[in-house]
mmCIF file of C-alpha atoms and ligand atoms in Angstrom:
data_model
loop_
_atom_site.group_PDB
_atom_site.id
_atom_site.type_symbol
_atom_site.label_atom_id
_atom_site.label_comp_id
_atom_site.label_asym_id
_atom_site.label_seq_id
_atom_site.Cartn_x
_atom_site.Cartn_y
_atom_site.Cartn_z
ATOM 1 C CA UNK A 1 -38.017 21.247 -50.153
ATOM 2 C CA UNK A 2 -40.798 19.351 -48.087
ATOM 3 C CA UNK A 3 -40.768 19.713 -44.333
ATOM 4 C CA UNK A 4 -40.866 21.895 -41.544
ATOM 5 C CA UNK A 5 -39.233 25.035 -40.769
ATOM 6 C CA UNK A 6 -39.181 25.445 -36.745
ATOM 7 C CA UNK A 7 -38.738 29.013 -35.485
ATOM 8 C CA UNK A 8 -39.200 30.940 -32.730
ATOM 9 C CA UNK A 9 -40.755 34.177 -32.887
ATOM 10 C CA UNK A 10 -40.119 37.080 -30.337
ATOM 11 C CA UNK A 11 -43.698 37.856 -29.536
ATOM 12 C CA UNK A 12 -43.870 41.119 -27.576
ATOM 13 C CA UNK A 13 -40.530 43.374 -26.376
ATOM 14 C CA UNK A 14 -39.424 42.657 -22.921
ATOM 15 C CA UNK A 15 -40.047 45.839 -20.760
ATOM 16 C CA UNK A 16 -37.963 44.822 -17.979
ATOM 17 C CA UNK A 17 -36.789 41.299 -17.849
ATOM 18 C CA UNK A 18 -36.296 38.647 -20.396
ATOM 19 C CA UNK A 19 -39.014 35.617 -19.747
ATOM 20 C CA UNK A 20 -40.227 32.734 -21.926
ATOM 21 C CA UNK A 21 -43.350 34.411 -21.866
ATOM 22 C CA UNK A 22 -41.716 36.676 -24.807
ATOM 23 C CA UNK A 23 -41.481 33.656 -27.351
ATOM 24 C CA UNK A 24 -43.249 31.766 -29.137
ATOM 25 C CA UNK A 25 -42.119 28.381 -31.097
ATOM 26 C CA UNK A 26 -44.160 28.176 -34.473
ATOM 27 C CA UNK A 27 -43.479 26.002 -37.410
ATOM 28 C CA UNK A 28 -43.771 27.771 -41.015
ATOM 29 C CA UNK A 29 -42.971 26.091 -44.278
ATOM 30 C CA UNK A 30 -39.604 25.665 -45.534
ATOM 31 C CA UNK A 31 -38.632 28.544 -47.966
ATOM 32 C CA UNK A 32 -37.321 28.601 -51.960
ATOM 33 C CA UNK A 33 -33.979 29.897 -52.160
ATOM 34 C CA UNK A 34 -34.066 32.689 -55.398
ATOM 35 C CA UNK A 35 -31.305 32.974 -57.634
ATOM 36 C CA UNK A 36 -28.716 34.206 -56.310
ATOM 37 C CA UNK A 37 -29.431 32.801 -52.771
ATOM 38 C CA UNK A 38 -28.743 29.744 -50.739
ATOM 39 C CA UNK A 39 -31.129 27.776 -48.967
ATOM 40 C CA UNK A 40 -29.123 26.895 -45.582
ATOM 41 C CA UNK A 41 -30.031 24.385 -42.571
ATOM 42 C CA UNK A 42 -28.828 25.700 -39.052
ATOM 43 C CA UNK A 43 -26.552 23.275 -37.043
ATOM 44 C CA UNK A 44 -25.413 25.519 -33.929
ATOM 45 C CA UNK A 45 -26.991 29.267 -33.338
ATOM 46 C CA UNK A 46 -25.009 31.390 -31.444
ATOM 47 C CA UNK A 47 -26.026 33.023 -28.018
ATOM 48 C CA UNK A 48 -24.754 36.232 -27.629
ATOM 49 C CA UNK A 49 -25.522 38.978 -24.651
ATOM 50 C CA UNK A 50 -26.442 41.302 -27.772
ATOM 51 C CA UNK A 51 -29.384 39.406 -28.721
ATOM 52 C CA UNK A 52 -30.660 41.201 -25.615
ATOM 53 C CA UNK A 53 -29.895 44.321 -26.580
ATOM 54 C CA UNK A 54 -31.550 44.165 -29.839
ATOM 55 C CA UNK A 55 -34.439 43.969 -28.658
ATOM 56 C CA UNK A 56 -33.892 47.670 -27.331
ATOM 57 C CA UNK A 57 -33.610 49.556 -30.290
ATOM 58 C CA UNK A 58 -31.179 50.600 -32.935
ATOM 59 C CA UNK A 59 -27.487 49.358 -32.244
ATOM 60 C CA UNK A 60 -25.010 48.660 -34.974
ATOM 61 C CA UNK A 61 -28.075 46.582 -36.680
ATOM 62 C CA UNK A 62 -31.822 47.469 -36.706
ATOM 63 C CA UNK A 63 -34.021 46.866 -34.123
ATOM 64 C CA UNK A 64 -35.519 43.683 -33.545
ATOM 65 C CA UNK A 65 -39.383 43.795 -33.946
ATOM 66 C CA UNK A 66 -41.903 41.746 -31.759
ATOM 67 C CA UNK A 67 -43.410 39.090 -34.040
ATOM 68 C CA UNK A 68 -40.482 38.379 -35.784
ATOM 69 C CA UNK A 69 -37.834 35.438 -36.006
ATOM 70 C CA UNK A 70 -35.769 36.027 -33.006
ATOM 71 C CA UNK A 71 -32.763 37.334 -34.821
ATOM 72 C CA UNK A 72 -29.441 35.711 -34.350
ATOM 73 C CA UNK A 73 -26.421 34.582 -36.235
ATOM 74 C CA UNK A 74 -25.650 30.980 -37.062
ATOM 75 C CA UNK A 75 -23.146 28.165 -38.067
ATOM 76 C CA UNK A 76 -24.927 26.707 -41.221
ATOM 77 C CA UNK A 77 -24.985 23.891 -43.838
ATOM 78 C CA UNK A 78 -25.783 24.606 -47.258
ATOM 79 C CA UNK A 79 -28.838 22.259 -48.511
ATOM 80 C CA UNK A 80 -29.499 23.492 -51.705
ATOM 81 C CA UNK A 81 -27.859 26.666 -53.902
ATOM 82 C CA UNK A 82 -28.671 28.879 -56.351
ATOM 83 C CA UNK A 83 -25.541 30.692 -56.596
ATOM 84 C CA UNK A 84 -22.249 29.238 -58.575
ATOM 85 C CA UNK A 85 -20.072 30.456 -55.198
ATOM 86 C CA UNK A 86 -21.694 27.701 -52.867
ATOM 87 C CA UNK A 87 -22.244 24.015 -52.943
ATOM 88 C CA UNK A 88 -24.487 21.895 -50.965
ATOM 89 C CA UNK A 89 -22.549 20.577 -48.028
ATOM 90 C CA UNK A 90 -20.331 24.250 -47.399
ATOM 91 C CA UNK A 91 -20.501 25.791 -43.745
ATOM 92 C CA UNK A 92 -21.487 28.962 -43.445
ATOM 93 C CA UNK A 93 -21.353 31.724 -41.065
ATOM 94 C CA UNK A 94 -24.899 33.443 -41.550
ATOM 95 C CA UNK A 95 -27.513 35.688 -39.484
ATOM 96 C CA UNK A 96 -30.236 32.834 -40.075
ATOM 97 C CA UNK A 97 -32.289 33.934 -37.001
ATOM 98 C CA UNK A 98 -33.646 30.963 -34.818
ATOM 99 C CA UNK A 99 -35.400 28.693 -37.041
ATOM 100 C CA UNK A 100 -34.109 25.485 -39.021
ATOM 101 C CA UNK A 101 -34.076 26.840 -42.019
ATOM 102 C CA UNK A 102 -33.378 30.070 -44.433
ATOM 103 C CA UNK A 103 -33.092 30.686 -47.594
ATOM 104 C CA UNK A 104 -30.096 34.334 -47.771
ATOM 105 C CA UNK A 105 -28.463 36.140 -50.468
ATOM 106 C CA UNK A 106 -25.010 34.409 -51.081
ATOM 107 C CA UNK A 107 -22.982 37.385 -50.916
ATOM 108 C CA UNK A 108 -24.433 36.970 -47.041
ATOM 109 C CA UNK A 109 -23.073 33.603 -46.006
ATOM 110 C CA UNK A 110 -19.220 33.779 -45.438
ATOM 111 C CA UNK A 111 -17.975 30.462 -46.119
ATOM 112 C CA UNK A 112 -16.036 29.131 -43.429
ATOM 113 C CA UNK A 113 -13.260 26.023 -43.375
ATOM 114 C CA UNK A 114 -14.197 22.126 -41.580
ATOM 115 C CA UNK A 115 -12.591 21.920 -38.771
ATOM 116 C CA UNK A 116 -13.139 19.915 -36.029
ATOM 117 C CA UNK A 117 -14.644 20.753 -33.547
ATOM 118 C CA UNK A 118 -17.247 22.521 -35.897
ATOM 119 C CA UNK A 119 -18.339 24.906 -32.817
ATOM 120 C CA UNK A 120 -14.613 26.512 -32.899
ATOM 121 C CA UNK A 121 -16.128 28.575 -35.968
ATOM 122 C CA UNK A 122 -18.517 30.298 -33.327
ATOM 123 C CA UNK A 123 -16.183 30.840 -30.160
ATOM 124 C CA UNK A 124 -12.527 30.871 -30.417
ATOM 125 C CA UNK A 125 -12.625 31.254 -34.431
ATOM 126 C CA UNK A 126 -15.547 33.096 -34.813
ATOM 127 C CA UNK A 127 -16.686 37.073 -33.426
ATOM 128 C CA UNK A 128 -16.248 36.039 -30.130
ATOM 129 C CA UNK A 129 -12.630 35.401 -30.800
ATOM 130 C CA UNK A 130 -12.061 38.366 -32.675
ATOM 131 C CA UNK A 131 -13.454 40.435 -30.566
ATOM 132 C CA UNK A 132 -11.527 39.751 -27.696
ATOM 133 C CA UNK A 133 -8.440 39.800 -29.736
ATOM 134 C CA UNK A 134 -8.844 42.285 -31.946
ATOM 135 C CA UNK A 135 -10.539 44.766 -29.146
ATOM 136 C CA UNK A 136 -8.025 44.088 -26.511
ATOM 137 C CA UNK A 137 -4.776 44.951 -28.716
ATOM 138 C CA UNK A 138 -6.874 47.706 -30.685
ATOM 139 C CA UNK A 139 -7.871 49.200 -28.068
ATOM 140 C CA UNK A 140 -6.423 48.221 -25.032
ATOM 141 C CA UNK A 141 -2.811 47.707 -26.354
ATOM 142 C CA UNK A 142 -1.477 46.171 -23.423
ATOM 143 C CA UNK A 143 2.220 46.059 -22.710
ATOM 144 C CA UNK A 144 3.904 43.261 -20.661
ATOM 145 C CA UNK A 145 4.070 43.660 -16.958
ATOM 146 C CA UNK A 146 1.001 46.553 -17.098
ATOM 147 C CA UNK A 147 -2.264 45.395 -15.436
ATOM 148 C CA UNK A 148 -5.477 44.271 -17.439
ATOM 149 C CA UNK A 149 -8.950 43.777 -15.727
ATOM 150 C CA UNK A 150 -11.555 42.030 -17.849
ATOM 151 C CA UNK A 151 -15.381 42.060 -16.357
ATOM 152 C CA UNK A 152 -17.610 39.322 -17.356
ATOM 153 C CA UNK A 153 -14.108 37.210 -17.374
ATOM 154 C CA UNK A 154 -15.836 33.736 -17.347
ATOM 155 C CA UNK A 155 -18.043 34.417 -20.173
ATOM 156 C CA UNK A 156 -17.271 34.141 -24.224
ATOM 157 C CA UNK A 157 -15.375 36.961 -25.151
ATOM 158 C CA UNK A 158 -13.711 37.582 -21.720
ATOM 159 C CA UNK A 159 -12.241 33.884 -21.287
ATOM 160 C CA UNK A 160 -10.564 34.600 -24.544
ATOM 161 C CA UNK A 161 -9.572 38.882 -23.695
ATOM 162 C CA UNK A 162 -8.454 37.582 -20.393
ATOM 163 C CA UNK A 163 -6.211 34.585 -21.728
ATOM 164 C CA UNK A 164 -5.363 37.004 -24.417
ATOM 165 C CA UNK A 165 -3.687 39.322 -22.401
ATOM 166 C CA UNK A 166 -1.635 36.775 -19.815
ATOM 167 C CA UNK A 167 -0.452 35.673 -23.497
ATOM 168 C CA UNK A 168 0.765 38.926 -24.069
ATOM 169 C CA UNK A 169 2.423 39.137 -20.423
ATOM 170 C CA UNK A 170 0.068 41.408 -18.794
ATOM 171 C CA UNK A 171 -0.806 40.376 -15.037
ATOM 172 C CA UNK A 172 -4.284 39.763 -15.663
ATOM 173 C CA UNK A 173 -7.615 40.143 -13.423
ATOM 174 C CA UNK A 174 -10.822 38.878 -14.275
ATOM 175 C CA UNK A 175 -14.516 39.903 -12.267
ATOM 176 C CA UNK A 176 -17.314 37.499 -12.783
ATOM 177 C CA UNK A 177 -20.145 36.106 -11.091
ATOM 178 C CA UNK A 178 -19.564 33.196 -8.464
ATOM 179 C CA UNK A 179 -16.828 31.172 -6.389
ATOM 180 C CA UNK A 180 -16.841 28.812 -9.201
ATOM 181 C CA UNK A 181 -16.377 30.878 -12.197
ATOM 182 C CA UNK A 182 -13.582 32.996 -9.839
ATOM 183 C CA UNK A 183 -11.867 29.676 -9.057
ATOM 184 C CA UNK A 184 -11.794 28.285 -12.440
ATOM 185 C CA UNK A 185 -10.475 31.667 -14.170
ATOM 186 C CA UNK A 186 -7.184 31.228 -11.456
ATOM 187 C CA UNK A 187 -7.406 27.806 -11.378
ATOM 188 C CA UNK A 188 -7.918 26.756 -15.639
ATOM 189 C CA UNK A 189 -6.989 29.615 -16.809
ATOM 190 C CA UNK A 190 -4.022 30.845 -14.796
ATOM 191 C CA UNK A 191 -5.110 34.851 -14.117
ATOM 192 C CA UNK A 192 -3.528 36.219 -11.362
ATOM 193 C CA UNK A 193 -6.516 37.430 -9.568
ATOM 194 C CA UNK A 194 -10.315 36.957 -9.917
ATOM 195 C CA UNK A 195 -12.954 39.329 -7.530
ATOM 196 C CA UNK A 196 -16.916 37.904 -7.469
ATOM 197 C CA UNK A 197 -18.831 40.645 -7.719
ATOM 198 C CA UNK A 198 -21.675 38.962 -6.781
ATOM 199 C CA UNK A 199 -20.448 38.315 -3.347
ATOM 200 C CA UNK A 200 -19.282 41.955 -2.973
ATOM 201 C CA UNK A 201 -20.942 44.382 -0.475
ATOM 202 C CA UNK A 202 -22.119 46.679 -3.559
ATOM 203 C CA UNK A 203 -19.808 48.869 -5.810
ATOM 204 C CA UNK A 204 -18.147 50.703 -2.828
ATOM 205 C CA UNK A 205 -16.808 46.858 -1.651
ATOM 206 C CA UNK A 206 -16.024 46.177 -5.396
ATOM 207 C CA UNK A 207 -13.735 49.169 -6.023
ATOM 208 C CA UNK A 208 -11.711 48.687 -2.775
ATOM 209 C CA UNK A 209 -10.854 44.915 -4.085
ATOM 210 C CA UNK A 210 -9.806 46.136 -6.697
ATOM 211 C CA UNK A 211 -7.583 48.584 -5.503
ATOM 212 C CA UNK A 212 -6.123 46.158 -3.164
ATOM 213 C CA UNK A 213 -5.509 43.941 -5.965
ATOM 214 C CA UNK A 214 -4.267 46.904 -8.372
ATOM 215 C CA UNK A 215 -1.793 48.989 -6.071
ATOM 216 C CA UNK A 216 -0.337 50.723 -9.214
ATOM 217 C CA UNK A 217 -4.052 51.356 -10.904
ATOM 218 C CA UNK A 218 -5.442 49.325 -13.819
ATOM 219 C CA UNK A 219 -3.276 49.775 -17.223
ATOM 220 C CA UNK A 220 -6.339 48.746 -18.668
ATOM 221 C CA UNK A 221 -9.962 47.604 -17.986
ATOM 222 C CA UNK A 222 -11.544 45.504 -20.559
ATOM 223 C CA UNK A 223 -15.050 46.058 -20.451
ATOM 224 C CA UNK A 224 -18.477 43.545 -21.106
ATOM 225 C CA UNK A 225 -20.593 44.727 -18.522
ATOM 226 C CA UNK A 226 -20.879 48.489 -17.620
ATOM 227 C CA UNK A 227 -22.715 50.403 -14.640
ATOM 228 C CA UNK A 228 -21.479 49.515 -11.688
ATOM 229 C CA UNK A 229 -18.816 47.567 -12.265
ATOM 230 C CA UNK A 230 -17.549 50.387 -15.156
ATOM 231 C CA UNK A 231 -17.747 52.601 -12.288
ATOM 232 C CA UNK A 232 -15.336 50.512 -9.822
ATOM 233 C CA UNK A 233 -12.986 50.007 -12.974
ATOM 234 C CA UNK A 234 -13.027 53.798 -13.731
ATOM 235 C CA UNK A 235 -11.650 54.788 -10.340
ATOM 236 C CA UNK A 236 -9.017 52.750 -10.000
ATOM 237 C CA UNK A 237 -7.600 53.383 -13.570
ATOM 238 C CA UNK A 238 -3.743 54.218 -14.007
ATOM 239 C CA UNK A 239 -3.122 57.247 -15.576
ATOM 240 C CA UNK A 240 -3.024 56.783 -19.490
ATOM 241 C CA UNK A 241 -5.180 54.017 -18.807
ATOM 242 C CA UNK A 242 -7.138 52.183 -21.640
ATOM 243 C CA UNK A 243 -10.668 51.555 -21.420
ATOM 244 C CA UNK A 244 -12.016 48.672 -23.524
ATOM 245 C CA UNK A 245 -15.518 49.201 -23.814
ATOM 246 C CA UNK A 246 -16.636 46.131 -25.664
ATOM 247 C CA UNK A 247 -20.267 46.035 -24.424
ATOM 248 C CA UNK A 248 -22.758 46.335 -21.627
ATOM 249 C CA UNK A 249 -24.096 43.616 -20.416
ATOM 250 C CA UNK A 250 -25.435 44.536 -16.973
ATOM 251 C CA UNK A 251 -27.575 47.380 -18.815
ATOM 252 C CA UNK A 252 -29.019 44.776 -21.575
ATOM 253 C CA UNK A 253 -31.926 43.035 -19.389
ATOM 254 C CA UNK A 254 -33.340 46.076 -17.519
ATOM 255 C CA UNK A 255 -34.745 49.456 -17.434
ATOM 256 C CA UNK A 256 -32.578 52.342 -18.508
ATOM 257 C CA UNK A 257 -30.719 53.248 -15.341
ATOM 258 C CA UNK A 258 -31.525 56.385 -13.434
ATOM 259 C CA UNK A 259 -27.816 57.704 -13.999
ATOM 260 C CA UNK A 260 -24.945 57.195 -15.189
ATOM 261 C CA UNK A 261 -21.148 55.956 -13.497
ATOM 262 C CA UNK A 262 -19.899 58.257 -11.540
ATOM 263 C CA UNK A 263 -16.464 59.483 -12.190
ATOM 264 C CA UNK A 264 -17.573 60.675 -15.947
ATOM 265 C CA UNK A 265 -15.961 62.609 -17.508
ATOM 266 C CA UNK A 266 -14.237 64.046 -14.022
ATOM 267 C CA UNK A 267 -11.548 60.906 -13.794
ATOM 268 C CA UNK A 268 -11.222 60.131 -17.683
ATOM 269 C CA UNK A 269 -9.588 64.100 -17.436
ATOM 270 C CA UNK A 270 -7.408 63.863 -14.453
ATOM 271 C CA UNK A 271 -6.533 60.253 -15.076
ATOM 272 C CA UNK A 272 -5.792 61.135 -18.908
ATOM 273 C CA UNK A 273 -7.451 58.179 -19.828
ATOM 274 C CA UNK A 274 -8.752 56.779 -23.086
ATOM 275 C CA UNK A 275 -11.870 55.000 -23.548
ATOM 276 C CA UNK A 276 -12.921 53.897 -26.643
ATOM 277 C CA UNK A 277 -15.453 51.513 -27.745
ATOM 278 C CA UNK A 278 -15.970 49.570 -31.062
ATOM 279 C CA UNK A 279 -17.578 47.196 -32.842
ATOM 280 C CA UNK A 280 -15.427 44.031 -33.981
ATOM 281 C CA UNK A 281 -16.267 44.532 -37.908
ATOM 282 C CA UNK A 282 -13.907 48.056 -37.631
ATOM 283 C CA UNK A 283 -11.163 46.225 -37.031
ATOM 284 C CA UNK A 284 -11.722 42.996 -39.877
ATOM 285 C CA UNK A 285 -8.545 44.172 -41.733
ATOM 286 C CA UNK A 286 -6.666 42.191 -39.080
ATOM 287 C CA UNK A 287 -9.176 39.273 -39.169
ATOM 288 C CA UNK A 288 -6.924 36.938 -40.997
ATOM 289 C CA UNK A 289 -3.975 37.449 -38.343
ATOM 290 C CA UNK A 290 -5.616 37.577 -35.726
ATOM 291 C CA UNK A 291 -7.372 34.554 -36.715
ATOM 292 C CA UNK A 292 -3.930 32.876 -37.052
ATOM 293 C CA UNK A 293 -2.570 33.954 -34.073
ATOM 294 C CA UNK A 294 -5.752 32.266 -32.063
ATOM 295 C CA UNK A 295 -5.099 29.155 -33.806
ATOM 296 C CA UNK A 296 -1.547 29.023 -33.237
ATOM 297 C CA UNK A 297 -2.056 29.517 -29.013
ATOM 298 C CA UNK A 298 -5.125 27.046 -29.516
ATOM 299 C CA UNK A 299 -2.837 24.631 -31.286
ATOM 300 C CA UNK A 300 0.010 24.830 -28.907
ATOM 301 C CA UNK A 301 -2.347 24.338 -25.924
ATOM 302 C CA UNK A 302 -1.976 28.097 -24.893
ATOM 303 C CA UNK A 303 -5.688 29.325 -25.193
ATOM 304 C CA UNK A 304 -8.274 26.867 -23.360
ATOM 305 C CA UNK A 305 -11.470 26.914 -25.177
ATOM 306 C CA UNK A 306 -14.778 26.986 -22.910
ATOM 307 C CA UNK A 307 -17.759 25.837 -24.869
ATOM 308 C CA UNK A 308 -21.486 25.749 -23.350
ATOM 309 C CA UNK A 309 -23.130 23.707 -26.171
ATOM 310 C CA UNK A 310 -26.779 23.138 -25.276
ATOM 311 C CA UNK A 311 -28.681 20.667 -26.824
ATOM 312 C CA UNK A 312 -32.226 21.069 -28.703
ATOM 313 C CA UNK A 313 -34.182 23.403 -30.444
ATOM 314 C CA UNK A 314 -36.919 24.580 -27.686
ATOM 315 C CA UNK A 315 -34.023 25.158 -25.328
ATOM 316 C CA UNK A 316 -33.498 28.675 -27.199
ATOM 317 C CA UNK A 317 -35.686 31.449 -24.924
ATOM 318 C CA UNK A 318 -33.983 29.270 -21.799
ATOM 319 C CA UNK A 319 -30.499 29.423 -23.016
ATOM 320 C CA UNK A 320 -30.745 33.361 -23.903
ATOM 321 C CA UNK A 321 -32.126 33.816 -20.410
ATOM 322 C CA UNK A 322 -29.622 32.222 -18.420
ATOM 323 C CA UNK A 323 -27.111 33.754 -20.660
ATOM 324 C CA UNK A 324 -28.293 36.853 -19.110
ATOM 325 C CA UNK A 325 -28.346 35.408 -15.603
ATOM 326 C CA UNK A 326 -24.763 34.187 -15.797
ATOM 327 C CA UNK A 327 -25.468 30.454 -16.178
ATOM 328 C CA UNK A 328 -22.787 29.961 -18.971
ATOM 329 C CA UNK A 329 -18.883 29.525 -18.621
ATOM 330 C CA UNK A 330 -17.528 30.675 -22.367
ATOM 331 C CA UNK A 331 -18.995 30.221 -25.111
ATOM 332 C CA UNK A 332 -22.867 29.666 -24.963
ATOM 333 C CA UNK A 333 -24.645 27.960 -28.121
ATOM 334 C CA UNK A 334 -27.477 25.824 -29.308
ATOM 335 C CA UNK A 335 -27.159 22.991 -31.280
ATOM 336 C CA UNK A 336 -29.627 22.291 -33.449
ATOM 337 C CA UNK A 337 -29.088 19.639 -36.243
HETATM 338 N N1 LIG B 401 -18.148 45.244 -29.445
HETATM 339 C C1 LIG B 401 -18.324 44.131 -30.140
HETATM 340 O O1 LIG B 401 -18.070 44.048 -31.341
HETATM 341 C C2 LIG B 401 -18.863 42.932 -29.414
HETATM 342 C C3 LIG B 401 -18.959 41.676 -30.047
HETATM 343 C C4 LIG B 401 -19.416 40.573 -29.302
HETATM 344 C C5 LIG B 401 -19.783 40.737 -27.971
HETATM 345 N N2 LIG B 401 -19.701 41.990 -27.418
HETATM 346 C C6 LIG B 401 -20.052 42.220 -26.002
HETATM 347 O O2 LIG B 401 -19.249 41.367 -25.208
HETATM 348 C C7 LIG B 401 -19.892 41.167 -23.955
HETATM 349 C C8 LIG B 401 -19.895 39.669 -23.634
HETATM 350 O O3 LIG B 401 -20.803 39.047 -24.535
HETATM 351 P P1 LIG B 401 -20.845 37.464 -24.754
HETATM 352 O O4 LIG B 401 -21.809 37.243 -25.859
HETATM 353 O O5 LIG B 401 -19.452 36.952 -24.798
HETATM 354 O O6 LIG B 401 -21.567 36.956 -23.440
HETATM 355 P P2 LIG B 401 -20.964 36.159 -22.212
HETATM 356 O O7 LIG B 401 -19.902 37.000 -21.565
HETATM 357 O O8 LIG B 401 -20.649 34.771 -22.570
HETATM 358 O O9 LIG B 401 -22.238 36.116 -21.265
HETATM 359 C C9 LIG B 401 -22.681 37.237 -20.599
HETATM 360 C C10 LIG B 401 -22.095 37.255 -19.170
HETATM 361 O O10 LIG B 401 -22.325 38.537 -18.627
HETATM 362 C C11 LIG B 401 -22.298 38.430 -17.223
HETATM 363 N N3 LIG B 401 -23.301 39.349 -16.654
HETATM 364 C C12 LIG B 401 -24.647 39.317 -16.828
HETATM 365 N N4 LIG B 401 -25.220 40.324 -16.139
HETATM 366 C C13 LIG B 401 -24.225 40.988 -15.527
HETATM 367 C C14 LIG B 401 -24.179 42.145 -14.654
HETATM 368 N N5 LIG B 401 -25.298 42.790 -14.289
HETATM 369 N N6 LIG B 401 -22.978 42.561 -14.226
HETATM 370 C C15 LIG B 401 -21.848 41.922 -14.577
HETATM 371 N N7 LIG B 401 -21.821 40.823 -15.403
HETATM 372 C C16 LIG B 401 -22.993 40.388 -15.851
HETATM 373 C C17 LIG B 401 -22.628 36.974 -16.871
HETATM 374 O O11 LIG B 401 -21.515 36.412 -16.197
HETATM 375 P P3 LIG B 401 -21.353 36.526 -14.595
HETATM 376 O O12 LIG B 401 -21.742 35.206 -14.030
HETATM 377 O O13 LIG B 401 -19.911 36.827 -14.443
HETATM 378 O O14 LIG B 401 -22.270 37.608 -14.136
HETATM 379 C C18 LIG B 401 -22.784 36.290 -18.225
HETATM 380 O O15 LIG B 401 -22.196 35.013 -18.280
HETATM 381 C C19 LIG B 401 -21.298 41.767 -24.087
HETATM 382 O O16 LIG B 401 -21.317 43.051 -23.494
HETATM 383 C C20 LIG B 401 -21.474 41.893 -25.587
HETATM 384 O O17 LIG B 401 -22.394 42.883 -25.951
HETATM 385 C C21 LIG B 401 -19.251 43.062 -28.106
#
């Protein structure tokens, strides 16, 4: 196919903080898709706090080199196919990386229903979705009346944990950055509490608001972010508590820290407490019902969808960085084409 193939290329590791200066757009020509491949045009990538942590190291994928494609996954069209399972015209959910086109193995590309909205397929109905779903009940296992705290509440997967769990009849308390975000997640989204931790006075401030909030402890603590806020969580568990630990965000765009929480392993003993993390692909034999169950609560106007579509190719290195920062309310993407 004639034309060009935009990308952007991650050209040297962050050592501390993510900056623009670590990309590079370049163009590169479009490739041939080989038999047995499809040759697929991006429409909306996906911004995701991992992408950050990629560029670390290992993690449940390889590390991400510098001079690469910025790795990333992708909602896709198929333009052209050499493979009898996909036609020109299917969606796709694929790991395309940020450029406008790639040609991927077809057993690669999960082919994915139209519906409207399209971006639905990369929140709510996509890993976002599951992840909050399937790693709050998994995990978590909440029962109706116990208390839930989900950090990074405002963002993708914690607008849809949080939600998630009022469903289930947990009294529900989400942390995130801001007056605003606080206000909407009571507000929009109906949780019972909300605590800025930006505005506390540091993690001895946070942990008291919480245990004002939580007189009986935290059932369970639903976990995106890690460090300090981990550490305010951990002490104000309930015995048997659950701890959620979905990710890590506030350890993603640094430095390693000097130490760890405290309270490890000294409270998960006396507090008898399980904390387990997991990645959402362990838990894909429920996909399909969990799946149904979102669309059901988004159908009946039960789960409110947050997207933060931004528009434009270049935008990418901005939009990861002020993922990072806290910028976005749910789901964060670029659209592309
Ligand atoms: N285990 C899995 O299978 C799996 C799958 C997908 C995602 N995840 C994890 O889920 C978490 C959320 O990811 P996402 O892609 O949905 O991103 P997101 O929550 O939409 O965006 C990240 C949010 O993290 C918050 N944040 C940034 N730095 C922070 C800090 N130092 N302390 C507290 N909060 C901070 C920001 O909100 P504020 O304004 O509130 O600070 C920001 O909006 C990440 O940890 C990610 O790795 C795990």
């Amino acid at each position: 196919m004639q034309g060009v193939n935009r990308q952007v290329i991650l050209t040297e590791k962050p050592q501390e903080k993510l900056s623009l200066a670590n990309f590079a757009l370049a163009e590169a020509e479009i490739p041939t898709p080989a038999a047995g491949e499809a040759l697929v045009r991006t429409r909306y990538i996906s911004l995701d706090a991992a992408n950050r942590a990629w560029m670390q190291g290992v993690t449940y994928r390889s590390a991400l080199n510098q001079g690469e494609v910025m790795a990333g996954g992708a909602l896709a069209e198929v333009v052209e196919s050499r493979d009898p399972s996909l036609a020109p015209g299917d969606i796709v959910s694929a790991e395309t990386g940020w450029q406008d086109y790639a040609a991927l193995p077809a057993r690669r590309l999960a082919k994915l229903p139209k519906l409207e909205p399209l971006t639905h397929l990369l929140s709510v109905y996509g890993v976002t979705g599951l992840t909050a779903y399937l790693g709050l009940l998994r995990v978590g296992d909440p029962k109706p009346g116990e208390t839930v705290v989900v950090s990074a509440a405002a963002g993708a997967v914690g607008s849809i944990a949080a939600q998630v769990a009022k469903l289930l009849g947990a009294r529900v308390i989400g942390i995130a950055g801001g007056a605003g975000k606080c206000a909407w997640l009571t507000d929009a989204l109906g949780l019972d509490a909300a605590v800025d931790y930006k505005a506390s006075g540091g993690p001895g401030d946070l942990r008291r608001q919480l245990r004002g909030l939580c007189p009986d402890g935290i059932n369970v603590y639903f976990d995106n972010v890690g460090g300090d806020v981990f550490e305010a969580a951990l002490f104000n568990m309930a015995n048997h508590g659950r701890i959620v630990c979905c990710g890590a965000v506030s350890q993603y765009d640094k430095a390693p820290p000097p130490h760890g929480p405290r309270g490890v392993p000294g409270l998960i003993v006396t507090k008898r407490l399980k904390v387990e993390g997991f990645v959402v692909m362990d838990f894909y034999d429920g996909r399909d019902a969990a799946l149904a169950q979102l669309r059901k609560w988004v159908e009946a106007g039960q789960l409110k969808v947050q997207e933060d579509v931004i528009d434009g190719f270049e935008n990418l290195p901005a939009a990861l960085i002020g993922l990072l920062a806290g910028d976005n309310r749910g789901k964060r993407m670029v659209k592309i084409a």
